[in-house]
PDB file of C-alpha atoms and ligand atoms in Angstrom:
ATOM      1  CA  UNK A  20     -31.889   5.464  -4.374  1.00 43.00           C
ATOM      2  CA  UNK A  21     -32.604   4.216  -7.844  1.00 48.00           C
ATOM      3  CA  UNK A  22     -30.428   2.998 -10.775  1.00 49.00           C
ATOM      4  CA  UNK A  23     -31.255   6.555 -12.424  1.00 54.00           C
ATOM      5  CA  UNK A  24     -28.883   7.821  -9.935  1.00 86.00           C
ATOM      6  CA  UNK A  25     -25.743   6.095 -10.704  1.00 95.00           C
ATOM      7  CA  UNK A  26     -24.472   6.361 -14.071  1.00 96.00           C
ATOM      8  CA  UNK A  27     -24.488   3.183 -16.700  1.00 96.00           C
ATOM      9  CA  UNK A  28     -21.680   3.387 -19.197  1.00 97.00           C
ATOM     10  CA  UNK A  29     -22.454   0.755 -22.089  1.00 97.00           C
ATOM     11  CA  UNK A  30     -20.144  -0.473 -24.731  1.00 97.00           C
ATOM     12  CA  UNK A  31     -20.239  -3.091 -27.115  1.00 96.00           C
ATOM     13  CA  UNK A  32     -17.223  -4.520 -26.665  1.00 97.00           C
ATOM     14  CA  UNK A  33     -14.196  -4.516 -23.218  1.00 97.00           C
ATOM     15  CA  UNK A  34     -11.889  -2.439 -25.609  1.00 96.00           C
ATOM     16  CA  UNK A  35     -14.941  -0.029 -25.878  1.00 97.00           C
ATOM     17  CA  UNK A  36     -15.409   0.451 -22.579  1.00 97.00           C
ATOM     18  CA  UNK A  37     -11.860   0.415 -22.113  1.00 96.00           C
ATOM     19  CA  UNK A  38     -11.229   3.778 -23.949  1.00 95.00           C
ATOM     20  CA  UNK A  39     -14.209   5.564 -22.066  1.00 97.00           C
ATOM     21  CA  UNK A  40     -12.896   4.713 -18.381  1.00 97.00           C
ATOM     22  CA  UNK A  41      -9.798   5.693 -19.548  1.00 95.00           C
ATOM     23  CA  UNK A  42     -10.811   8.996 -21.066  1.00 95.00           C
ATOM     24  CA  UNK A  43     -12.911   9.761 -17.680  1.00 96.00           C
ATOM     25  CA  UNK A  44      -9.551   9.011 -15.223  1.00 96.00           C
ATOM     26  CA  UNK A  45      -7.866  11.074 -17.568  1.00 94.00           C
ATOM     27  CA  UNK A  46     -10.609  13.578 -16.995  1.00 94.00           C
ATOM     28  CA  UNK A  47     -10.053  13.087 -13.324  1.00 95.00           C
ATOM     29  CA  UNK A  48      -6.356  13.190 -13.235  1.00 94.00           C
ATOM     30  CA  UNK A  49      -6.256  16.618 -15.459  1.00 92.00           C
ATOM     31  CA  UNK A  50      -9.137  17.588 -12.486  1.00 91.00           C
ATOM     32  CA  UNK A  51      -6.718  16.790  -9.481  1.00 89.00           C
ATOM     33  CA  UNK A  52      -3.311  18.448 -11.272  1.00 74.00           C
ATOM     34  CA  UNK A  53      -3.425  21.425  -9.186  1.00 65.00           C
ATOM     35  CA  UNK A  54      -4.140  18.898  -5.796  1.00 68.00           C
ATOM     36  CA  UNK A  55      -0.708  18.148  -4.251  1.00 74.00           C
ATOM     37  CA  UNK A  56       0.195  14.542  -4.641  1.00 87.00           C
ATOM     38  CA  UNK A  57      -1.079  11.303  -5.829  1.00 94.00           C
ATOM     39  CA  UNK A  58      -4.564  10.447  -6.550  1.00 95.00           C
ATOM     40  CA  UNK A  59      -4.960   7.560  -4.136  1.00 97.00           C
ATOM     41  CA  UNK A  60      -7.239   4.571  -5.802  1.00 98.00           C
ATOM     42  CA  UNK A  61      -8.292   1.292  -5.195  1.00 98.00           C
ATOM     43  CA  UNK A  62      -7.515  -1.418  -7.113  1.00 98.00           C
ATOM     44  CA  UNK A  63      -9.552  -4.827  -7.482  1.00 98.00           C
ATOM     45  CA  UNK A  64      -9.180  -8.369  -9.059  1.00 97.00           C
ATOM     46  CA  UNK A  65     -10.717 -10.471 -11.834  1.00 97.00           C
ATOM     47  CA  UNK A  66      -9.954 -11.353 -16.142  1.00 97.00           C
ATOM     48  CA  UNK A  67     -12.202  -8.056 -16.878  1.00 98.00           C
ATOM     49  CA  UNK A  68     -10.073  -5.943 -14.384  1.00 97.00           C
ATOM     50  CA  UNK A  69      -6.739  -7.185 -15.881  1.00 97.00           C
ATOM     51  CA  UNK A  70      -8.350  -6.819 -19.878  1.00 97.00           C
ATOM     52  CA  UNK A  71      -8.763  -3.039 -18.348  1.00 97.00           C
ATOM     53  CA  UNK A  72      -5.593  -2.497 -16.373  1.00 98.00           C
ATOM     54  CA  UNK A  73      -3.995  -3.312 -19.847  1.00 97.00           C
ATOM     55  CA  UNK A  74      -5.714  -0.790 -21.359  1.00 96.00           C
ATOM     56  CA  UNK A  75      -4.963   1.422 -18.698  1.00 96.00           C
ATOM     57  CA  UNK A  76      -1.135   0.515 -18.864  1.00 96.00           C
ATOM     58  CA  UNK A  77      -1.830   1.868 -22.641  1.00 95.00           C
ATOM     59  CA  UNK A  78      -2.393   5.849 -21.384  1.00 91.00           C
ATOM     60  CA  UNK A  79       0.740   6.202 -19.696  1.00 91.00           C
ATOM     61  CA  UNK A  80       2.765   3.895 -22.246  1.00 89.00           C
ATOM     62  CA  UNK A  81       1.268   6.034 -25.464  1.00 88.00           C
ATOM     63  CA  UNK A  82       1.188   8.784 -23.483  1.00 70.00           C
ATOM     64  CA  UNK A  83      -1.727  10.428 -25.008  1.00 74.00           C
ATOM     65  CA  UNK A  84      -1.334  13.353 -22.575  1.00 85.00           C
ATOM     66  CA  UNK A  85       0.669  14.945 -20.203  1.00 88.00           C
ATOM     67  CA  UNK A  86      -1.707  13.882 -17.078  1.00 91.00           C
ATOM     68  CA  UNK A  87      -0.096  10.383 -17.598  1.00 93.00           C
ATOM     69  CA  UNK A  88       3.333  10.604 -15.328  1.00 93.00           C
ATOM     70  CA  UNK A  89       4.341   7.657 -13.040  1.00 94.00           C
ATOM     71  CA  UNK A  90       3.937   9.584 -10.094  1.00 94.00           C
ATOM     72  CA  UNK A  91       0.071  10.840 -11.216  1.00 94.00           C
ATOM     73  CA  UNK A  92      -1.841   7.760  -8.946  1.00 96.00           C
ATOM     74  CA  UNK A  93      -1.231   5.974  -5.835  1.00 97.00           C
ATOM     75  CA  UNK A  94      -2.214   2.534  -5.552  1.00 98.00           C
ATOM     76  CA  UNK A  95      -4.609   0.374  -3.288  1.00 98.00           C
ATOM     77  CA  UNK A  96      -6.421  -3.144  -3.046  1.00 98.00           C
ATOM     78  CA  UNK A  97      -9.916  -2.967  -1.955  1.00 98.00           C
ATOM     79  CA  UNK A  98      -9.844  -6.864  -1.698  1.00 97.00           C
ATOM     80  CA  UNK A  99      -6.788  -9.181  -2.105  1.00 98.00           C
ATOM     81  CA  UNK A 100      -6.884 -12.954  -1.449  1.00 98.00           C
ATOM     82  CA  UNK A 101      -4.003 -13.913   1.280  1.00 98.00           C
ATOM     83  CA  UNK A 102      -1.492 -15.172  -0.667  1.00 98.00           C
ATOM     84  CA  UNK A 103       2.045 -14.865  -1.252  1.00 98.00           C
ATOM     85  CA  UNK A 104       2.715 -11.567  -3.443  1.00 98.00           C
ATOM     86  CA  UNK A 105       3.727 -13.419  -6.058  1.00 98.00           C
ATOM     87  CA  UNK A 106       0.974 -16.041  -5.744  1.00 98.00           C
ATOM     88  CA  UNK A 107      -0.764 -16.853  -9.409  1.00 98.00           C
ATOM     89  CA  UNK A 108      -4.003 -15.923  -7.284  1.00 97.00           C
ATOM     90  CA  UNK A 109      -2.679 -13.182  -6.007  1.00 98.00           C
ATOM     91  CA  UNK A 110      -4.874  -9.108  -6.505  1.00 98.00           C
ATOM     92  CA  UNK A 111      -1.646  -7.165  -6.789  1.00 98.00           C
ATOM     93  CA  UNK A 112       0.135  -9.323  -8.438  1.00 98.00           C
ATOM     94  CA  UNK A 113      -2.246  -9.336 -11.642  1.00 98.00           C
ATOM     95  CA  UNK A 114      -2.180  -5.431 -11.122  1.00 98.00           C
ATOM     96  CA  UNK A 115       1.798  -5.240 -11.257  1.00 98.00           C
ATOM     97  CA  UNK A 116       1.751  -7.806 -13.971  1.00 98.00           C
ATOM     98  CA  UNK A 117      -0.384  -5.649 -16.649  1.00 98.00           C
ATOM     99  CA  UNK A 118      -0.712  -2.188 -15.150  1.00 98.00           C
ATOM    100  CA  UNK A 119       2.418  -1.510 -12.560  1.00 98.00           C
ATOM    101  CA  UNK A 120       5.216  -2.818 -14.310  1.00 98.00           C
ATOM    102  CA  UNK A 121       4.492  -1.451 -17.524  1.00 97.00           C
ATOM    103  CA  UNK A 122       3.869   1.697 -16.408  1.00 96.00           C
ATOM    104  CA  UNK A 123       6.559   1.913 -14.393  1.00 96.00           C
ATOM    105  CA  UNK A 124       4.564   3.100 -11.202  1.00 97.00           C
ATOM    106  CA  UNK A 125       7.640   3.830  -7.980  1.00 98.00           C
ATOM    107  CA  UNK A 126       7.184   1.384  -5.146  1.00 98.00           C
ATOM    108  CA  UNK A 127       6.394   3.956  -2.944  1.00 98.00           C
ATOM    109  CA  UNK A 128       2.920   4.656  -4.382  1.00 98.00           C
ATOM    110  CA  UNK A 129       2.275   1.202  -4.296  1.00 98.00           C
ATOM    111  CA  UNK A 130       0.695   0.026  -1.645  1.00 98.00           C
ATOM    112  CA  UNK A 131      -0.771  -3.462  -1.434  1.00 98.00           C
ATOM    113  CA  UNK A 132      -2.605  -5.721   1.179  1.00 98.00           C
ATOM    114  CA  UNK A 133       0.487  -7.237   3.724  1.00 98.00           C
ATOM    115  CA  UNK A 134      -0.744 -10.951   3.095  1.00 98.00           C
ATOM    116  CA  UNK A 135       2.260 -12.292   4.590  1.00 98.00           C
ATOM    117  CA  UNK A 136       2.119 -10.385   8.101  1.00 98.00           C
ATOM    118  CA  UNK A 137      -0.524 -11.382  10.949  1.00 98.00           C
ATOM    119  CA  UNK A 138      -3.615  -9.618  11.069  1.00 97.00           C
ATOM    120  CA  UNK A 139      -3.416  -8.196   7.510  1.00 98.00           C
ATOM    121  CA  UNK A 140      -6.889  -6.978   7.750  1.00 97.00           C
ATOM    122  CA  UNK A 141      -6.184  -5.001  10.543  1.00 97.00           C
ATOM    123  CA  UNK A 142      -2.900  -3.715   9.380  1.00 98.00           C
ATOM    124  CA  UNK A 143      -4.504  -2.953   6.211  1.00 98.00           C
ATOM    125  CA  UNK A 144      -7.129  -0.676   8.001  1.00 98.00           C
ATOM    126  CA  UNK A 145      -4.454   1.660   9.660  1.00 98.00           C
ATOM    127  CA  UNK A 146      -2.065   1.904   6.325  1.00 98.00           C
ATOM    128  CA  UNK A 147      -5.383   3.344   4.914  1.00 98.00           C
ATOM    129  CA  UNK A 148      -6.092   5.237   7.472  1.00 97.00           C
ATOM    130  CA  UNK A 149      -2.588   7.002   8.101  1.00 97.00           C
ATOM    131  CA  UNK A 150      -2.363   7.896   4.400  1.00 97.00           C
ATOM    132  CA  UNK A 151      -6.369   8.228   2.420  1.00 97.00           C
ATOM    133  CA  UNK A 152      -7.413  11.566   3.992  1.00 95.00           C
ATOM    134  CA  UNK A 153     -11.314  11.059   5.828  1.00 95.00           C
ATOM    135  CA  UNK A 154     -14.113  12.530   3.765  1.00 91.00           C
ATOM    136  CA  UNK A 155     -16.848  14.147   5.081  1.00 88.00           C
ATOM    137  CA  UNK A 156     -18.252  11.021   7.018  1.00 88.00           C
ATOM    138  CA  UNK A 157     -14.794  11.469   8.387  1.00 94.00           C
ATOM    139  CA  UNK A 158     -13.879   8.186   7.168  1.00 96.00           C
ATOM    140  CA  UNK A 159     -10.753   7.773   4.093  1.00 98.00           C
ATOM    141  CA  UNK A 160     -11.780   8.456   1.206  1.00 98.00           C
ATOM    142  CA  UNK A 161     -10.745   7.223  -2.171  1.00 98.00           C
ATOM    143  CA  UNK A 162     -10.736   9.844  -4.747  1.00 97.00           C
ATOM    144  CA  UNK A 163     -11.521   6.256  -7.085  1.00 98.00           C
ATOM    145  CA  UNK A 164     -12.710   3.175  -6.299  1.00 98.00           C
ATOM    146  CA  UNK A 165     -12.904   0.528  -8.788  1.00 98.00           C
ATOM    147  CA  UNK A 166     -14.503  -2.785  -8.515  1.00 98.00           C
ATOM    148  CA  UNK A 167     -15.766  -6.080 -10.238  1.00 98.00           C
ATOM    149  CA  UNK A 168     -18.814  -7.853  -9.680  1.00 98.00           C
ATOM    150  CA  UNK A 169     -19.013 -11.589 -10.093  1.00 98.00           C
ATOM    151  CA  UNK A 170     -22.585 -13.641 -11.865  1.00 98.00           C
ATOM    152  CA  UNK A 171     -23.528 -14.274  -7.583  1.00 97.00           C
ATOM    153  CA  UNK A 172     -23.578 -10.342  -7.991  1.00 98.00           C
ATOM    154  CA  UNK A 173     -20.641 -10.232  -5.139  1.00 97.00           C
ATOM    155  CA  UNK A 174     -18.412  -7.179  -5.323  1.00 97.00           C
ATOM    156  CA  UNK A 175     -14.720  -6.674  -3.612  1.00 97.00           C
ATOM    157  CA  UNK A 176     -14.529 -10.345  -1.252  1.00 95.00           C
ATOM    158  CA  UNK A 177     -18.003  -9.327   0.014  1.00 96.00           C
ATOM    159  CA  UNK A 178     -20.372 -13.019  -0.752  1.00 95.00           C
ATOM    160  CA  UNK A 179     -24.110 -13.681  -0.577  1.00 95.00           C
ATOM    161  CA  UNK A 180     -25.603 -14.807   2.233  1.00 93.00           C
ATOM    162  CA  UNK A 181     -22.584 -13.941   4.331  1.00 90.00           C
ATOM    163  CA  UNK A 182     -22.363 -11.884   7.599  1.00 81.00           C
ATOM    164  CA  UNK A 183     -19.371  -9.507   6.184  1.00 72.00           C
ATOM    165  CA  UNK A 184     -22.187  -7.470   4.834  1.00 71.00           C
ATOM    166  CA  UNK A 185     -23.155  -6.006   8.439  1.00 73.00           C
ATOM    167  CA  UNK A 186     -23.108  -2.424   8.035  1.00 70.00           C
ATOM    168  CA  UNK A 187     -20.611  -2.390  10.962  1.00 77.00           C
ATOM    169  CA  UNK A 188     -17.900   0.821  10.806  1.00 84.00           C
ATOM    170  CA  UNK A 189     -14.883  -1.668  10.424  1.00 92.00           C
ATOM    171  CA  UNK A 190     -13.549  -0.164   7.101  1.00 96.00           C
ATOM    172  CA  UNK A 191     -11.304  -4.215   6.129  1.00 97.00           C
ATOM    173  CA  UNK A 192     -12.269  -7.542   7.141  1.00 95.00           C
ATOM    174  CA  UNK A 193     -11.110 -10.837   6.724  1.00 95.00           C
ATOM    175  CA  UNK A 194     -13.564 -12.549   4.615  1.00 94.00           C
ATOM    176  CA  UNK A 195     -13.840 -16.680   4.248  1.00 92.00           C
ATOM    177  CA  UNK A 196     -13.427 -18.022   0.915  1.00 90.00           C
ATOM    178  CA  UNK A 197     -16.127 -19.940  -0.925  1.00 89.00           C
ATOM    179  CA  UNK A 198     -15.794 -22.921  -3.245  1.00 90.00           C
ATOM    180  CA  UNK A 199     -16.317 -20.938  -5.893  1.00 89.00           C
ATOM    181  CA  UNK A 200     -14.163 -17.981  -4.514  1.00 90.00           C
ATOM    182  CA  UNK A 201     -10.916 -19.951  -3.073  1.00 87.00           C
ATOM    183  CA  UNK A 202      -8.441 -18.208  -0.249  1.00 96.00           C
ATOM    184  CA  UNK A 203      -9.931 -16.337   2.588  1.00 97.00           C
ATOM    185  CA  UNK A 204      -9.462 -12.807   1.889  1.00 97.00           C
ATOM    186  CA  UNK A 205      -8.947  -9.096   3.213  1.00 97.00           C
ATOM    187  CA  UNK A 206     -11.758  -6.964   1.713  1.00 97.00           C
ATOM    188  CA  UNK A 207     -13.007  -3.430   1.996  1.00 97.00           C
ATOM    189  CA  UNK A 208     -16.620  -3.115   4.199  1.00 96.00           C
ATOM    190  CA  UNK A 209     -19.702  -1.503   2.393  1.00 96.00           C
ATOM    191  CA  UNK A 210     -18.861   1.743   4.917  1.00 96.00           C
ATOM    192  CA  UNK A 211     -15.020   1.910   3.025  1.00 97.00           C
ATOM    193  CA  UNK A 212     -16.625   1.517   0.090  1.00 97.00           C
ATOM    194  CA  UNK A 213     -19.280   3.792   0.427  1.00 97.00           C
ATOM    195  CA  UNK A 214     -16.980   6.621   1.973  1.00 97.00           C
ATOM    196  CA  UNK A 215     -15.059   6.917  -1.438  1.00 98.00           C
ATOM    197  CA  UNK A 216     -15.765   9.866  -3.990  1.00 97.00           C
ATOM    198  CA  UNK A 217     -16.524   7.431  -6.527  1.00 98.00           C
ATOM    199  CA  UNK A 218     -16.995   3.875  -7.263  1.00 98.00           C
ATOM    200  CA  UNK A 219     -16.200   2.303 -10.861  1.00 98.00           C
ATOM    201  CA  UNK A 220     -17.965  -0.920 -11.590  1.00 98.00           C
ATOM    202  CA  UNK A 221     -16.190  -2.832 -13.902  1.00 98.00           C
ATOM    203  CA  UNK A 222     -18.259  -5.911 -15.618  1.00 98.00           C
ATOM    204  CA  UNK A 223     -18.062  -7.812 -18.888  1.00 98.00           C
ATOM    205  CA  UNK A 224     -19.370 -11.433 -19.466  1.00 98.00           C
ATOM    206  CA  UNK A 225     -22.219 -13.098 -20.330  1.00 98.00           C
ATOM    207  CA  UNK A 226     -23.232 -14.723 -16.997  1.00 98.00           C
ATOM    208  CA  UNK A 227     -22.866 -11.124 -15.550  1.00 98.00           C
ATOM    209  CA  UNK A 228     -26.275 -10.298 -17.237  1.00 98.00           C
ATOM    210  CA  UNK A 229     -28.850 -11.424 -14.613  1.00 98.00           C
ATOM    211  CA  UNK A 230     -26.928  -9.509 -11.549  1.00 98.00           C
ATOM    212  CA  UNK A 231     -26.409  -6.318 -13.713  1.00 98.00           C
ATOM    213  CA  UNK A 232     -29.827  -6.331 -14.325  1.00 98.00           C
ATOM    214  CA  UNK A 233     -30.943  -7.120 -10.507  1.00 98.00           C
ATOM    215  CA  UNK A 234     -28.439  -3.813  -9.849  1.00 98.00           C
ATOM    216  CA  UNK A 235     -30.417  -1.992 -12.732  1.00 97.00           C
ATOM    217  CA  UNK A 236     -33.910  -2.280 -10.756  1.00 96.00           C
ATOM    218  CA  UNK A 237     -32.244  -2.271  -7.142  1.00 96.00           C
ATOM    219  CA  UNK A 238     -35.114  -4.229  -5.995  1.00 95.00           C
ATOM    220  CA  UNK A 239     -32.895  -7.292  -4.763  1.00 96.00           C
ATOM    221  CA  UNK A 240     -30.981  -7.047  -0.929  1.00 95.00           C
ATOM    222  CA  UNK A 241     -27.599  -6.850  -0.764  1.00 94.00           C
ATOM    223  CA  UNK A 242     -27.764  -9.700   1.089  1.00 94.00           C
ATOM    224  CA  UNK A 243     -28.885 -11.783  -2.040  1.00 96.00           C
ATOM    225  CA  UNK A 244     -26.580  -9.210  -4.788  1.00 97.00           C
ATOM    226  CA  UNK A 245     -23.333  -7.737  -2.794  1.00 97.00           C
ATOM    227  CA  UNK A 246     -23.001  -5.551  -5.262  1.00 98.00           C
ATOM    228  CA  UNK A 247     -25.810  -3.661  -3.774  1.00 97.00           C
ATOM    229  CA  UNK A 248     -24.145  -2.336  -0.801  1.00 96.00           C
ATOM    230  CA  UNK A 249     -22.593   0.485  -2.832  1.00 97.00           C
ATOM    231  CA  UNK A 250     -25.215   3.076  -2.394  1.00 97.00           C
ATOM    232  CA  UNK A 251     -26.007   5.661  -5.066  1.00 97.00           C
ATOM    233  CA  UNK A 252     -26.483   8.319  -2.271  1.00 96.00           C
ATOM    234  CA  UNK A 253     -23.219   8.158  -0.469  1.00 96.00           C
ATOM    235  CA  UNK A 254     -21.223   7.814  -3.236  1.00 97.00           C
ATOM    236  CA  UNK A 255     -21.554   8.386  -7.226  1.00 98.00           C
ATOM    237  CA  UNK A 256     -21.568   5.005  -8.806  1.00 98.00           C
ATOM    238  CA  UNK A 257     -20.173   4.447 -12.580  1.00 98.00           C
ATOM    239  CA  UNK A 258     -21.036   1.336 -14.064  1.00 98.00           C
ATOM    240  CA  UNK A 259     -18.946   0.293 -16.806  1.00 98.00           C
ATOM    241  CA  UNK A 260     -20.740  -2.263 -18.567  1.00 98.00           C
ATOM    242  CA  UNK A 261     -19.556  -4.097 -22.004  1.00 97.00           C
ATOM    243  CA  UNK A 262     -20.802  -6.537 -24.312  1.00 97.00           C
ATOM    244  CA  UNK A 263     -23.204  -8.953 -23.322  1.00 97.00           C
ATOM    245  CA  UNK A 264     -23.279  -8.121 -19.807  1.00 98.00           C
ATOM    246  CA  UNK A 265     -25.965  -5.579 -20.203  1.00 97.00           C
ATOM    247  CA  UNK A 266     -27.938  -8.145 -22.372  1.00 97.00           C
ATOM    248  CA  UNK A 267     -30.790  -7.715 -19.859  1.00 97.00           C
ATOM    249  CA  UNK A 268     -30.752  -4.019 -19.457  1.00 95.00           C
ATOM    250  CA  UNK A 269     -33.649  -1.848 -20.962  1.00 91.00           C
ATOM    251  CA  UNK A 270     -33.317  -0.478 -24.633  1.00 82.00           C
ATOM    252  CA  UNK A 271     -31.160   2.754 -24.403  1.00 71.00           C
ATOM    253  CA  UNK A 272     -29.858   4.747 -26.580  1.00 59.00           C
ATOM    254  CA  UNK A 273     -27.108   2.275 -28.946  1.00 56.00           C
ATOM    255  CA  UNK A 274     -24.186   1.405 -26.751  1.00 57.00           C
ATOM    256  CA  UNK A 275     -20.783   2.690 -28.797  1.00 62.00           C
TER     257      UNK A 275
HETATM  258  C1  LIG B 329     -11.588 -11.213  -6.415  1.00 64.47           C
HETATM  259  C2  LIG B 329     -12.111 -10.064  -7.235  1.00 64.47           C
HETATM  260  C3  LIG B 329     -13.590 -10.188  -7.508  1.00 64.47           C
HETATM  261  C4  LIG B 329     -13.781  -9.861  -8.992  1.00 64.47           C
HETATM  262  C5  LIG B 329     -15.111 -10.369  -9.481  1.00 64.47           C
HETATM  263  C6  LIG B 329     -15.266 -10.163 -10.989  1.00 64.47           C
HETATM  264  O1  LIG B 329     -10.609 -11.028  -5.702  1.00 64.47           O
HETATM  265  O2  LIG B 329     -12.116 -12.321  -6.573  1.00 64.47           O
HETATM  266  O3  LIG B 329     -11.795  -8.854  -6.716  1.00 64.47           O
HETATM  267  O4  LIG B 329     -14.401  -9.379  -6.717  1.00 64.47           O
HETATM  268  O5  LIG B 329     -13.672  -8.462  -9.192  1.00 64.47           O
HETATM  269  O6  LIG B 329     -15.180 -11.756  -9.165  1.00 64.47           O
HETATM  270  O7  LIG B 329     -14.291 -10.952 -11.628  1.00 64.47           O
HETATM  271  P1  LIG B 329     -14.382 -11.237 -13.224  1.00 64.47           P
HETATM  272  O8  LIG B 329     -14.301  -9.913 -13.864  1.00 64.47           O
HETATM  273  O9  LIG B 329     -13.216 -12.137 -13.484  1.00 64.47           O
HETATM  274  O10 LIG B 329     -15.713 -11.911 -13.468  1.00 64.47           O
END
């Protein structure tokens, strides 16, 4: 399990790395055309997320090709602070802000965390499970995953130092907030996470550098870098990585 496994895409700007992950779902989406239905993904929070759900919003808006229909994705939250829908704070409500709206995507294949109801962890768990066919660990799994990563290196709602990270076969938890990281949450476990097809990393910023780089050498414990749970060997990993975020990687080949 080394960083040689999962794959580092580097840009030199969000805009960049905008146009690649949005070249590779097209990729994916021409891929599943002959599948029947939606390809179900997972949908996460954060100001690099929303600068690429913009973008995103872009494919189907310009429609630079056919793959690019309303009806081509269905849509998850693999964390979502419990708020009000239409909370500031709120996961989905940043998503149908700059991606959902403008893209027009039908209610039906949108399906976001039930904040308001008891239990929405819970609740949560069985919508997925009713409706994201098991893989071959015969848990769901997402076709796409994407996530963020904060500086502390967490990923989804899972924190440092916290007992969420128990590699228990739960597949959502409730997760406390921090005082950096207001609102207790509903987050995905490392087994949901690691059940998916693939995981996309999204991560831009400066004070990203450090943790990309601790992901880089995988030397670190999850316990100290979240991010870490996601496991090269149970899932295939994408890292897209822009700007100065991978100021501490190794020399590679020029980023575009
Ligand atoms: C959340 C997010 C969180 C986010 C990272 C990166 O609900 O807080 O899902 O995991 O993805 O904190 O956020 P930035 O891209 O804004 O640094």
């Amino acid at each position: 399990m080394t960083a040689s496994s999962a794959e580092w895409v580097i840009r030199n700007s969000v805009d960049a790395a905008v146009e690649e992950f949005c070249a590779r779902l097209e990729q994916r989406l021409t891929q599943a055309r002959a599948a029947a239905g939606p390809l179900a993904v997972a949908l996460t929070g954060g100001s690099t997320a929303r600068a690429f759900y913009s973008g995103w919003a872009a494919c189907y808006r310009d429609r630079r090709s056919a793959v690019w229909q309303p009806q081509a994705l269905e849509f998850y939250w693999s964390d979502e602070r419990i708020v009000p829908a239409d909370d500031p704070d709120s996961n989905y409500r940043l998503a149908r802000e700059t991606l959902l709206e403008p893209a027009a995507i039908p209610a039906a294949l949108i399906h976001r965390v039930p904040t308001e109801q008891p239990e929405p962890a819970a609740r949560y768990a069985d919508l997925i499970r009713e409706r994201v066919p098991a893989g071959a660990v015969g848990r769901p799994q997402f076709p796409i995953l994407i996530l963020g990563m904060g500086a502390d290196g967490h990923t989804a709602s899972l924190f440092p130092h916290t007992d969420i990270l128990l590699q228990d076969q739960a597949l959502v938890r409730r997760a406390a907030g921090t005082p950096d990281h207001p609102h207790d949450r509903v987050t995905f476990t490392p087994a949901l996470l690691n059940a998916a097809r693939e995981v996309w990393f999204l991560i831009s910023g400066a004070t990203k550098a450090d943790a990309v780089l601790a992901v880089y050498q995988r030397q670190a414990s999850a316990r100290q870098i979240p991010a870490l749970v996601v496991d090269p060997s149970q899932t295939a990993v994408t890292y897209f990585v822009a700007g100065d975020a991978a100021a501490r990687l190794p020399p590679r080949p020029s980023p575009r």
